[in-house]
CSV table of C-alpha atoms in Angstrom, one decimal:
chain,number,residue,atom,x,y,z
A,5,MET,CA,10.1,-48.1,68.2
A,6,ARG,CA,11.8,-49.8,65.3
A,7,SER,CA,15.6,-49.9,65.6
A,8,PHE,CA,18.0,-49.2,62.7
A,9,GLY,CA,20.8,-51.0,64.6
A,10,CYS,CA,21.1,-53.7,62.0
A,11,VAL,CA,21.6,-51.2,59.1
A,12,PRO,CA,25.2,-50.1,58.7
A,13,TRP,CA,25.5,-46.3,59.3
A,14,MET,CA,27.5,-45.8,56.1
A,15,MET,CA,24.7,-47.3,54.0
A,16,LEU,CA,22.1,-45.0,55.7
A,17,TRP,CA,24.3,-41.9,55.0
A,18,ALA,CA,24.8,-43.0,51.4
A,19,GLY,CA,21.1,-43.5,50.9
A,20,ALA,CA,20.3,-40.1,52.4
A,21,LEU,CA,22.9,-38.5,50.2
A,22,ALA,CA,21.6,-40.2,47.1
A,23,LEU,CA,18.0,-39.1,48.0
A,24,ALA,CA,19.1,-35.5,48.6
A,25,LEU,CA,21.0,-35.4,45.3
A,26,GLY,CA,18.1,-36.9,43.5
A,27,LEU,CA,15.6,-34.4,45.0
A,28,SER,CA,17.9,-31.4,44.4
A,29,SER,CA,18.4,-32.5,40.8
A,30,ALA,CA,14.6,-32.8,40.3
A,31,GLN,CA,14.1,-29.4,41.9
A,32,ALA,CA,16.7,-27.8,39.7
A,33,GLN,CA,14.9,-29.0,36.6
A,34,VAL,CA,13.2,-26.1,34.9
A,35,LEU,CA,10.2,-27.2,32.9
A,36,GLY,CA,9.6,-25.2,29.7
A,37,LYS,CA,11.0,-23.4,26.8
A,38,PRO,CA,14.7,-22.6,27.0
A,39,GLN,CA,14.7,-20.7,23.7
A,40,LEU,CA,12.0,-18.4,25.0
A,41,ARG,CA,13.8,-17.8,28.2
A,42,GLU,CA,17.0,-17.0,26.4
A,43,ALA,CA,15.2,-14.7,24.0
A,44,LEU,CA,13.7,-12.8,26.9
A,45,ASP,CA,16.9,-12.8,29.0
A,46,ASP,CA,14.9,-14.6,31.6
A,47,LEU,CA,17.5,-17.0,33.0
A,48,GLU,CA,17.4,-16.6,36.7
A,49,LEU,CA,14.9,-19.3,37.5
A,50,ARG,CA,15.9,-21.7,40.2
A,51,GLY,CA,14.0,-24.7,41.5
A,52,ARG,CA,11.0,-26.2,39.9
A,53,TRP,CA,9.0,-23.8,37.8
A,54,TYR,CA,6.6,-24.5,35.0
A,55,TYR,CA,7.7,-22.0,32.4
A,56,GLU,CA,5.0,-20.9,30.0
A,57,ASP,CA,3.0,-24.1,30.6
A,58,LEU,CA,0.0,-23.5,32.7
A,59,GLU,CA,-1.9,-26.6,31.6
A,60,ALA,CA,1.0,-28.9,32.7
A,61,ALA,CA,1.1,-27.0,36.0
A,62,ARG,CA,-2.7,-27.4,36.5
A,63,ALA,CA,-2.3,-31.1,35.9
A,64,GLU,CA,0.3,-31.3,38.6
A,65,ALA,CA,-1.8,-29.2,41.0
A,66,GLN,CA,-4.7,-31.6,40.3
A,67,ARG,CA,-2.4,-34.6,41.0
A,68,THR,CA,-0.7,-33.2,44.1
A,69,GLY,CA,-3.5,-31.2,45.6
A,70,LYS,CA,-1.4,-28.1,45.8
A,71,PRO,CA,-2.5,-24.6,44.8
A,72,LEU,CA,-0.8,-22.8,42.0
A,73,PHE,CA,1.4,-19.7,42.3
A,74,VAL,CA,1.3,-18.1,38.9
A,75,LEU,CA,3.7,-15.3,38.4
A,76,LEU,CA,3.1,-13.0,35.4
A,77,ARG,CA,6.2,-11.0,34.4
A,78,CYS,CA,6.5,-8.4,31.7
A,79,PRO,CA,9.4,-9.4,29.4
A,80,PRO,CA,12.5,-7.4,30.4
B,82,MET,CA,10.9,-8.9,43.7
B,83,ASP,CA,10.7,-10.8,40.4
B,84,GLY,CA,14.3,-11.8,40.8
B,85,GLN,CA,13.9,-12.8,44.4
B,86,LEU,CA,11.0,-15.1,43.5
B,87,ALA,CA,12.8,-16.5,40.4
B,88,ARG,CA,15.9,-17.3,42.5
B,89,ARG,CA,13.8,-18.7,45.4
B,90,ASP,CA,14.9,-16.2,47.9
B,91,PRO,CA,14.9,-17.8,51.4
B,92,ARG,CA,12.1,-15.6,52.5
B,93,PHE,CA,9.8,-17.2,49.9
B,94,ALA,CA,11.3,-20.6,49.3
B,95,PRO,CA,9.5,-22.6,52.1
B,96,LEU,CA,6.1,-21.1,51.0
B,97,LEU,CA,6.8,-21.6,47.3
B,98,ASP,CA,7.4,-25.3,48.0
B,99,GLN,CA,3.8,-25.5,49.0
B,100,PHE,CA,2.6,-24.3,45.6
B,101,VAL,CA,3.0,-25.5,42.0
B,102,CYS,CA,4.9,-22.6,40.6
B,103,VAL,CA,4.3,-21.2,37.1
B,104,ARG,CA,6.0,-18.4,35.3
B,105,LEU,CA,4.2,-16.7,32.4
B,106,VAL,CA,5.8,-14.0,30.3
B,107,GLN,CA,3.3,-13.8,27.5
B,108,CYS,CA,-0.4,-13.0,27.7
B,109,TRP,CA,-1.2,-14.7,24.4
B,110,GLY,CA,-4.0,-17.2,25.0
B,111,LEU,CA,-4.5,-16.4,28.7
B,112,ASP,CA,-8.0,-17.1,30.0
B,113,ARG,CA,-9.2,-13.6,31.0
B,114,ARG,CA,-11.9,-15.0,33.2
B,115,ILE,CA,-9.1,-15.9,35.6
B,116,PHE,CA,-6.2,-13.8,34.4
B,117,SER,CA,-7.7,-10.3,34.5
B,118,PHE,CA,-5.5,-7.8,36.2
B,119,ASP,CA,-4.3,-4.2,36.2
B,120,PRO,CA,-2.4,-4.2,32.9
B,121,ASN,CA,0.0,-1.5,33.9
B,122,LEU,CA,1.9,-3.7,36.4
B,123,THR,CA,5.2,-5.2,35.8
B,124,LEU,CA,4.7,-8.1,38.2
B,125,VAL,CA,1.4,-9.9,39.0
B,126,VAL,CA,0.9,-13.0,41.1
B,127,PHE,CA,-2.3,-15.2,40.9
B,128,PHE,CA,-3.1,-17.8,43.6
B,129,ILE,CA,-5.4,-20.3,42.0
B,130,ASN,CA,-6.4,-23.9,42.3
B,131,ALA,CA,-6.5,-26.7,39.7
B,132,GLN,CA,-10.1,-26.0,39.1
B,133,GLY,CA,-9.3,-22.4,38.1
B,134,TYR,CA,-10.8,-20.7,41.2
B,135,VAL,CA,-8.9,-17.6,42.2
B,136,TYR,CA,-7.9,-17.3,45.9
B,137,GLY,CA,-6.3,-13.9,45.4
B,138,ARG,CA,-4.1,-11.6,43.4
B,139,PHE,CA,-1.0,-9.7,44.3
B,140,GLY,CA,0.5,-6.7,42.5
B,141,THR,CA,-0.5,-3.1,42.8
B,142,ARG,CA,0.6,0.2,41.2
B,143,ASP,CA,-0.6,3.4,42.8
B,144,ASP,CA,-1.1,6.5,40.7
B,145,ARG,CA,0.6,8.6,43.3
B,146,ARG,CA,3.2,6.5,44.9
B,147,GLY,CA,4.2,3.8,42.4
B,148,GLU,CA,4.7,0.3,43.7
B,149,ARG,CA,4.7,1.1,47.4
B,150,TYR,CA,2.3,-1.8,48.1
B,151,VAL,CA,4.6,-4.4,46.4
B,152,THR,CA,6.7,-5.6,49.3
B,153,ALA,CA,8.2,-8.9,50.2
B,154,GLN,CA,6.4,-9.0,53.6
B,155,ALA,CA,3.0,-8.4,51.9
B,156,LEU,CA,3.7,-11.2,49.4
B,157,VAL,CA,4.6,-13.6,52.2
B,158,GLU,CA,1.4,-12.7,54.0
B,159,ALA,CA,-0.6,-13.2,50.8
B,160,MET,CA,1.0,-16.6,50.2
B,161,LYS,CA,0.1,-17.7,53.7
B,162,ALA,CA,-3.5,-16.4,53.2
B,163,ALA,CA,-3.8,-18.2,49.9
B,164,LEU,CA,-2.7,-21.5,51.6
B,165,GLU,CA,-5.4,-20.9,54.3
B,166,LEU,CA,-8.0,-20.5,51.6
B,167,HIS,CA,-6.8,-23.6,49.8
B,168,ALA,CA,-7.2,-25.5,53.1
B,169,GLN,CA,-10.8,-24.4,53.2
B,170,TRP,CA,-11.5,-25.5,49.6
B,171,PRO,CA,-14.2,-26.4,48.4
B,172,ARG,CA,-16.3,-25.0,51.3
B,173,ASN,CA,-15.4,-21.4,50.1
B,174,ARG,CA,-16.3,-22.1,46.5
B,175,ARG,CA,-19.3,-19.6,46.4
B,176,ALA,CA,-17.2,-16.8,48.0
B,177,LEU,CA,-14.5,-17.2,45.3
B,178,GLU,CA,-16.8,-17.0,42.4
B,179,GLY,CA,-16.7,-13.2,42.5
B,180,LYS,CA,-13.0,-13.4,41.8
B,181,TRP,CA,-13.7,-14.4,38.2
B,182,ALA,CA,-14.0,-11.8,35.5
B,183,ARG,CA,-16.6,-11.7,32.8
B,184,PRO,CA,-14.6,-10.2,29.9
B,185,ARG,CA,-16.1,-9.3,26.6
B,186,TRP,CA,-13.1,-10.9,24.9
B,187,ALA,CA,-12.1,-14.2,26.4
B,188,GLN,CA,-8.4,-13.9,25.5
B,189,PRO,CA,-6.2,-10.8,25.0
B,190,GLN,CA,-5.4,-11.6,21.3
B,191,LEU,CA,-9.2,-11.7,20.5
B,192,ILE,CA,-9.5,-7.9,21.3
B,193,PRO,CA,-10.0,-6.6,17.7
B,194,THR,CA,-7.7,-3.6,18.1
B,195,LEU,CA,-4.9,-5.7,19.3
B,196,GLN,CA,-4.6,-7.6,16.1
B,197,GLY,CA,-1.2,-7.3,14.7
B,198,ARG,CA,0.3,-5.8,17.8
B,199,PHE,CA,2.5,-8.6,18.7
B,200,VAL,CA,6.0,-7.6,19.7
B,201,PRO,CA,8.7,-9.9,18.4
B,202,VAL,CA,11.0,-11.0,21.3
B,203,GLY,CA,14.5,-12.0,20.5
B,204,LYS,CA,15.8,-13.6,17.3
B,205,ASP,CA,13.2,-16.4,17.6
B,206,ARG,CA,10.4,-13.8,17.2
B,207,HIS,CA,8.1,-15.3,19.7
B,208,ARG,CA,4.6,-13.9,19.6
B,209,CYS,CA,4.2,-11.5,22.5
B,210,PHE,CA,2.7,-8.2,23.2
B,211,HIS,CA,2.8,-5.9,26.2
B,212,CYS,CA,0.0,-6.6,28.6
B,213,HIS,CA,0.0,-2.8,29.1
B,214,PHE,CA,-1.9,-2.6,25.8
B,215,ILE,CA,-4.9,-4.7,26.9
B,216,GLN,CA,-6.8,-1.9,28.6
B,217,GLY,CA,-6.2,0.6,25.7
B,218,GLY,CA,-7.0,-2.1,23.1
B,219,GLU,CA,-10.3,-2.8,24.8
B,220,ILE,CA,-11.2,0.9,25.0
B,221,LEU,CA,-10.4,1.5,21.4
B,222,ALA,CA,-12.4,-1.6,20.4
B,223,LYS,CA,-15.4,-0.3,22.3
B,224,ARG,CA,-15.1,3.0,20.6
B,225,GLN,CA,-15.0,1.4,17.2
B,226,LEU,CA,-18.0,-0.8,18.0
B,227,ARG,CA,-19.9,2.2,19.4
B,228,LEU,CA,-20.1,0.5,22.8
B,229,PRO,CA,-20.1,2.8,25.9
B,230,VAL,CA,-16.7,3.4,27.5
B,231,GLU,CA,-17.3,3.4,31.2
B,232,ASP,CA,-15.4,5.2,33.9
B,233,ARG,CA,-14.4,1.7,35.1
B,234,ASP,CA,-12.6,1.1,31.8
B,235,LEU,CA,-10.5,4.2,32.2
B,236,TRP,CA,-10.0,4.5,36.0
B,237,CYS,CA,-9.3,0.8,36.4
B,238,TYR,CA,-8.2,-1.1,39.6
B,239,PRO,CA,-8.6,1.9,41.9
B,240,VAL,CA,-6.5,2.0,45.0
B,241,PRO,CA,-8.3,2.4,48.4
B,242,ASP,CA,-6.7,5.8,48.8
B,243,TRP,CA,-9.3,7.2,46.4
B,244,LEU,CA,-12.0,6.4,49.0
B,245,GLY,CA,-9.9,7.8,51.9
B,246,PHE,CA,-8.1,4.9,53.3
B,247,SER,CA,-4.7,3.2,52.8
B,248,LEU,CA,-3.4,-0.1,53.9
B,249,ASP,CA,-0.2,-1.2,55.6
B,250,PRO,CA,2.1,-2.2,52.8
B,251,THR,CA,3.7,-5.0,54.9
B,252,LYS,CA,0.4,-6.8,55.8
B,253,ARG,CA,-2.5,-8.5,54.0
B,254,ALA,CA,-5.1,-5.8,54.3
B,255,LEU,CA,-4.6,-3.8,57.5
B,256,VAL,CA,-6.0,-0.3,57.6
B,257,HIS,CA,-3.1,2.1,58.0
B,258,ASP,CA,-4.7,5.4,57.6
B,259,VAL,CA,-8.2,6.9,57.3
B,260,ARG,CA,-8.7,10.3,55.9
B,261,PRO,CA,-11.1,12.6,57.7
B,262,ARG,CA,-14.4,13.3,55.9
B,263,SER,CA,-13.9,10.5,53.5
B,264,GLU,CA,-16.1,7.6,52.5
B,265,ALA,CA,-13.9,5.3,54.5
B,266,GLN,CA,-14.4,7.4,57.6
B,267,ALA,CA,-18.2,7.5,57.0
B,268,ALA,CA,-18.2,3.7,56.7
B,269,GLY,CA,-16.6,3.5,60.2
B,270,LEU,CA,-13.2,2.1,59.1
B,271,GLN,CA,-10.6,2.6,61.7
B,272,VAL,CA,-6.8,2.4,61.8
B,273,GLY,CA,-5.8,-1.2,62.8
B,274,ASP,CA,-8.9,-2.8,61.3
B,275,GLU,CA,-8.0,-6.0,59.4
B,276,ILE,CA,-10.2,-6.3,56.2
B,277,LEU,CA,-11.3,-9.9,55.9
B,278,SER,CA,-13.7,-9.6,53.0
B,279,MET,CA,-15.3,-7.1,50.7
B,280,ASP,CA,-18.5,-7.7,48.9
B,281,GLY,CA,-18.4,-11.3,50.2
B,282,GLN,CA,-14.9,-12.0,48.7
B,283,PRO,CA,-12.0,-13.0,50.9
B,284,ILE,CA,-9.2,-10.4,50.8
B,285,ILE,CA,-5.5,-11.5,50.9
B,286,ALA,CA,-3.8,-8.4,49.5
B,287,VAL,CA,-4.4,-4.8,48.4
B,288,ALA,CA,-4.9,-6.1,44.8
B,289,ASP,CA,-8.0,-8.0,46.0
B,290,VAL,CA,-9.4,-4.7,47.4
B,291,GLN,CA,-8.7,-3.1,44.0
B,292,TRP,CA,-10.4,-6.1,42.3
B,293,VAL,CA,-13.6,-5.5,44.3
B,294,LEU,CA,-13.5,-1.8,43.8
B,295,HIS,CA,-12.9,-2.2,40.1
B,296,HIS,CA,-16.1,-4.2,39.7
B,297,ALA,CA,-18.3,-2.2,42.1
B,298,ARG,CA,-20.9,0.2,40.8
B,299,ASP,CA,-21.3,3.8,41.6
B,300,GLY,CA,-23.9,4.3,44.2
B,301,GLN,CA,-23.2,0.8,45.6
B,302,SER,CA,-22.8,0.2,49.3
B,303,LEU,CA,-20.1,-2.4,49.7
B,304,PRO,CA,-20.2,-4.8,52.7
B,305,VAL,CA,-16.8,-4.8,54.3
B,306,VAL,CA,-16.0,-7.3,57.0
B,307,VAL,CA,-13.2,-6.3,59.4
B,308,ARG,CA,-11.6,-7.8,62.4
B,309,ARG,CA,-11.2,-5.2,65.2
B,310,GLN,CA,-9.8,-6.2,68.6
B,311,GLY,CA,-10.6,-9.8,67.9
B,312,MET,CA,-14.3,-9.1,66.9
B,313,ARG,CA,-15.8,-9.2,63.5
B,314,ARG,CA,-17.8,-6.3,62.3
B,315,THR,CA,-19.6,-5.6,59.0
B,316,LEU,CA,-19.3,-2.1,57.7
B,317,ARG,CA,-20.8,-0.5,54.6
B,318,LEU,CA,-18.6,1.5,52.3
B,319,PHE,CA,-20.6,3.8,50.0
B,320,LEU,CA,-19.2,4.6,46.6
B,321,PRO,CA,-20.5,8.0,45.4
B,322,SER,CA,-21.2,8.8,41.8
B,323,GLY,CA,-18.0,9.7,39.9
B,324,TRP,CA,-15.6,8.7,42.7
B,325,ARG,CA,-13.2,7.0,40.3
B,326,ARG,CA,-12.5,10.3,38.6
B,327,ARG,CA,-10.3,11.3,41.6
B,328,GLY,CA,-7.6,9.1,40.3
B,329,ASP,CA,-4.9,9.9,37.7
B,330,ILE,CA,-4.8,7.8,34.5
B,331,SER,CA,-2.3,10.0,32.7
B,332,TRP,CA,0.6,7.6,33.5
B,333,ARG,CA,-1.2,4.6,32.1
B,334,ALA,CA,-0.5,3.1,28.6
B,335,ILE,CA,-4.1,4.0,27.7
B,336,SER,CA,-2.9,7.6,27.6
B,337,TRP,CA,-0.4,6.9,24.9
B,338,MET,CA,-3.0,5.2,22.8
B,339,LEU,CA,-5.6,7.9,23.2
B,340,ARG,CA,-3.2,10.7,22.6
B,341,GLY,CA,-1.1,9.2,19.9
B,342,GLU,CA,-3.5,6.9,18.0
B,343,VAL,CA,-6.8,8.7,18.4
B,344,LEU,CA,-5.8,12.4,18.6
B,345,GLY,CA,-2.3,12.3,17.0
B,346,LEU,CA,-0.8,14.6,19.6
B,347,HIS,CA,0.3,14.8,23.2
B,348,ALA,CA,-0.7,17.8,25.2
B,349,GLU,CA,-0.4,18.9,28.8
B,350,PRO,CA,-2.4,21.5,30.8
B,351,LEU,CA,-0.7,24.9,31.1
B,352,GLY,CA,0.2,26.1,34.6
B,353,PRO,CA,-1.2,29.5,35.9
B,354,ARG,CA,2.1,31.4,35.1
B,355,ALA,CA,2.1,30.2,31.5
B,356,ARG,CA,-1.5,31.1,31.1
B,357,PHE,CA,-0.8,34.6,32.6
B,358,HIS,CA,2.0,35.2,30.1
B,359,LEU,CA,-0.2,34.1,27.2
B,360,ASP,CA,-3.0,36.4,28.4
B,361,ILE,CA,-5.3,33.4,29.0
B,362,PRO,CA,-7.9,34.0,31.7
B,363,ALA,CA,-7.1,32.3,35.0
B,364,SER,CA,-10.4,30.4,34.9
B,365,GLN,CA,-9.7,28.9,31.5
B,366,VAL,CA,-7.9,25.6,31.0
B,367,ALA,CA,-5.5,25.4,28.1
B,368,TYR,CA,-3.3,22.6,26.9
B,369,ARG,CA,0.2,23.0,25.3
B,370,ILE,CA,1.0,20.5,22.6
B,371,THR,CA,4.1,18.7,23.7
B,372,ARG,CA,4.4,16.3,20.8
B,373,VAL,CA,2.8,15.7,17.4
B,374,ALA,CA,2.8,12.0,16.4
B,375,PRO,CA,5.7,11.4,14.0
B,376,ALA,CA,5.1,10.3,10.5
B,377,TRP,CA,7.0,7.0,11.0
B,378,ASN,CA,4.5,5.9,13.6
B,379,ARG,CA,2.0,4.0,11.5
B,380,ARG,CA,-0.4,3.4,14.3
B,381,ALA,CA,-0.6,7.1,15.2
B,382,ASN,CA,-3.2,9.4,13.7
B,383,PRO,CA,-1.5,11.4,11.0
B,384,ALA,CA,-4.2,14.0,11.0
B,385,ALA,CA,-2.6,16.3,13.6
B,386,ARG,CA,0.6,16.5,11.6
B,387,ALA,CA,-1.3,16.9,8.3
B,388,ALA,CA,-3.4,19.7,9.9
B,389,GLY,CA,-0.2,21.6,10.6
B,390,LEU,CA,-0.2,21.4,14.3
B,391,HIS,CA,3.1,22.0,16.0
B,392,ARG,CA,4.8,21.4,19.3
B,393,GLY,CA,4.2,24.5,21.5
B,394,ASP,CA,0.8,25.3,20.0
B,395,VAL,CA,-1.7,26.0,22.8
B,396,ILE,CA,-5.2,24.5,22.5
B,397,LEU,CA,-7.8,26.8,23.9
B,398,SER,CA,-11.1,25.0,23.1
B,399,VAL,CA,-12.6,22.1,21.3
B,400,ASP,CA,-15.7,22.6,19.2
B,401,GLY,CA,-16.2,25.9,21.1
B,402,GLN,CA,-16.3,24.2,24.4
B,403,LEU,CA,-13.8,24.8,27.3
B,404,LEU,CA,-11.4,21.9,27.9
B,405,PRO,CA,-11.5,19.6,30.9
B,406,PRO,CA,-9.3,20.7,33.8
B,407,SER,CA,-6.9,17.7,34.0
B,408,THR,CA,-5.1,15.3,31.6
B,409,SER,CA,-7.1,12.4,33.0
B,410,LEU,CA,-10.4,14.1,32.3
B,411,PHE,CA,-9.2,15.2,28.9
B,412,LEU,CA,-8.3,11.6,28.0
B,413,ALA,CA,-11.7,10.5,29.3
B,414,TRP,CA,-13.4,13.1,27.1
B,415,ILE,CA,-11.6,11.7,24.1
B,416,ALA,CA,-12.5,8.1,25.0
B,417,GLN,CA,-16.1,8.6,26.0
B,418,ARG,CA,-17.4,11.6,24.1
B,419,THR,CA,-15.8,11.2,20.6
B,420,ARG,CA,-16.2,8.7,17.9
B,421,PRO,CA,-13.7,7.3,15.4
B,422,GLY,CA,-13.8,9.4,12.2
B,423,GLN,CA,-15.4,12.4,13.9
B,424,THR,CA,-13.9,15.8,13.0
B,425,ILE,CA,-13.4,18.2,15.8
B,426,THR,CA,-12.4,21.9,15.6
B,427,LEU,CA,-9.6,23.1,17.9
B,428,GLU,CA,-9.0,26.7,18.7
B,429,VAL,CA,-5.2,27.0,18.8
B,430,LEU,CA,-3.0,29.9,19.9
B,431,ARG,CA,0.4,30.2,18.1
B,432,HIS,CA,2.7,33.2,18.3
B,433,GLY,CA,-0.1,35.3,19.8
B,434,LYS,CA,-2.6,34.5,17.0
B,435,ARG,CA,-5.7,32.4,17.4
B,436,ARG,CA,-6.6,30.0,14.6
B,437,LYS,CA,-9.1,27.2,14.0
B,438,VAL,CA,-7.8,23.8,13.1
B,439,ARG,CA,-10.0,20.9,12.0
B,440,LEU,CA,-8.8,17.5,13.1
B,441,ARG,CA,-10.2,14.1,12.1
B,442,LEU,CA,-10.0,11.6,14.9
B,443,LYS,CA,-9.0,8.0,14.3
């Protein structure tokens, strides 16, 4: 098994932290149309959602091999 | 439920991470081959793949017990089942083809009677309209084009209860109850059966059962594959003629459109006590007008108001014929048996006097 003994622990922790921050910031990004969301009072989204952009989502599904979860919601 | 999903509630988050998540709040431009659904829901989930094949649907509204089938547990089960079907792709391609619709109008805004019905949303006035209007818009368009309005158009997305069985609202499709002397019992369905497929289509939620029933024909014998005590069995569920008419459609948006826009009034059947007080025979159905379409409503038929009909008037017959015994059947009579521009004669009781009123339908 490969040893990490030669890498200082502080650097490992810093790298992990940077990776976690980067991921969470990418996940918090909401793709789509802020004006529409505001107009519809639809501001609760957290994490990565494609907002009113099915084609972009299908392209990502094609690229990643994931299925799509499409939520249709009546405007409040 | 919508808020829980939007905020990535911990119950859903690990599963949501395995999907590409999309939130749609407008039906403008939706491909109805894929996105056909019960239009009277407030929340619908589609599980699809990048090629547009539908793994399943989630979202149900019951004419008797509201949204009892919409539970977090059932959605979690449906998400897991969709992921299982995705793992089987493309071997299951043929079985999934039945989950596509064949709509007459490919997108909602192409339905002729929905032209100009877009609801402005907020100050930016985004184009939008309530999905609830899709069903009614399609029925009114069929009337205008002299196309037959089928029972399926009116009693859409039937719940299994209409055939005598209900499902566990916390599972995918687990039979919870079978009513004696029902079609479900005749088919051999038993409590605890897990429905795996219907008419060859995999089932991941109650909405999928509704999808199959919605598209089935009267007189058809639907193959139902169940898992019972670890063994697979194929049953046959027979759909008798007129079975859909057991359901209630009076709560649906279609009822507003048929009453307000075609007839120009709202009316409800009179109970036995009211009929007794009005000296109407117990065997005769009568409807009391509860609302005449207001003049400001430009979509409503103004003929009822122009004809002098009032709230409280009691309708005794139409064109000399007795009225259907329920609001649903009355609405179906309007949709299926009348034409736009047709004039009907109502026999109306007001202050103890009977009078005839001619009404031009829209």
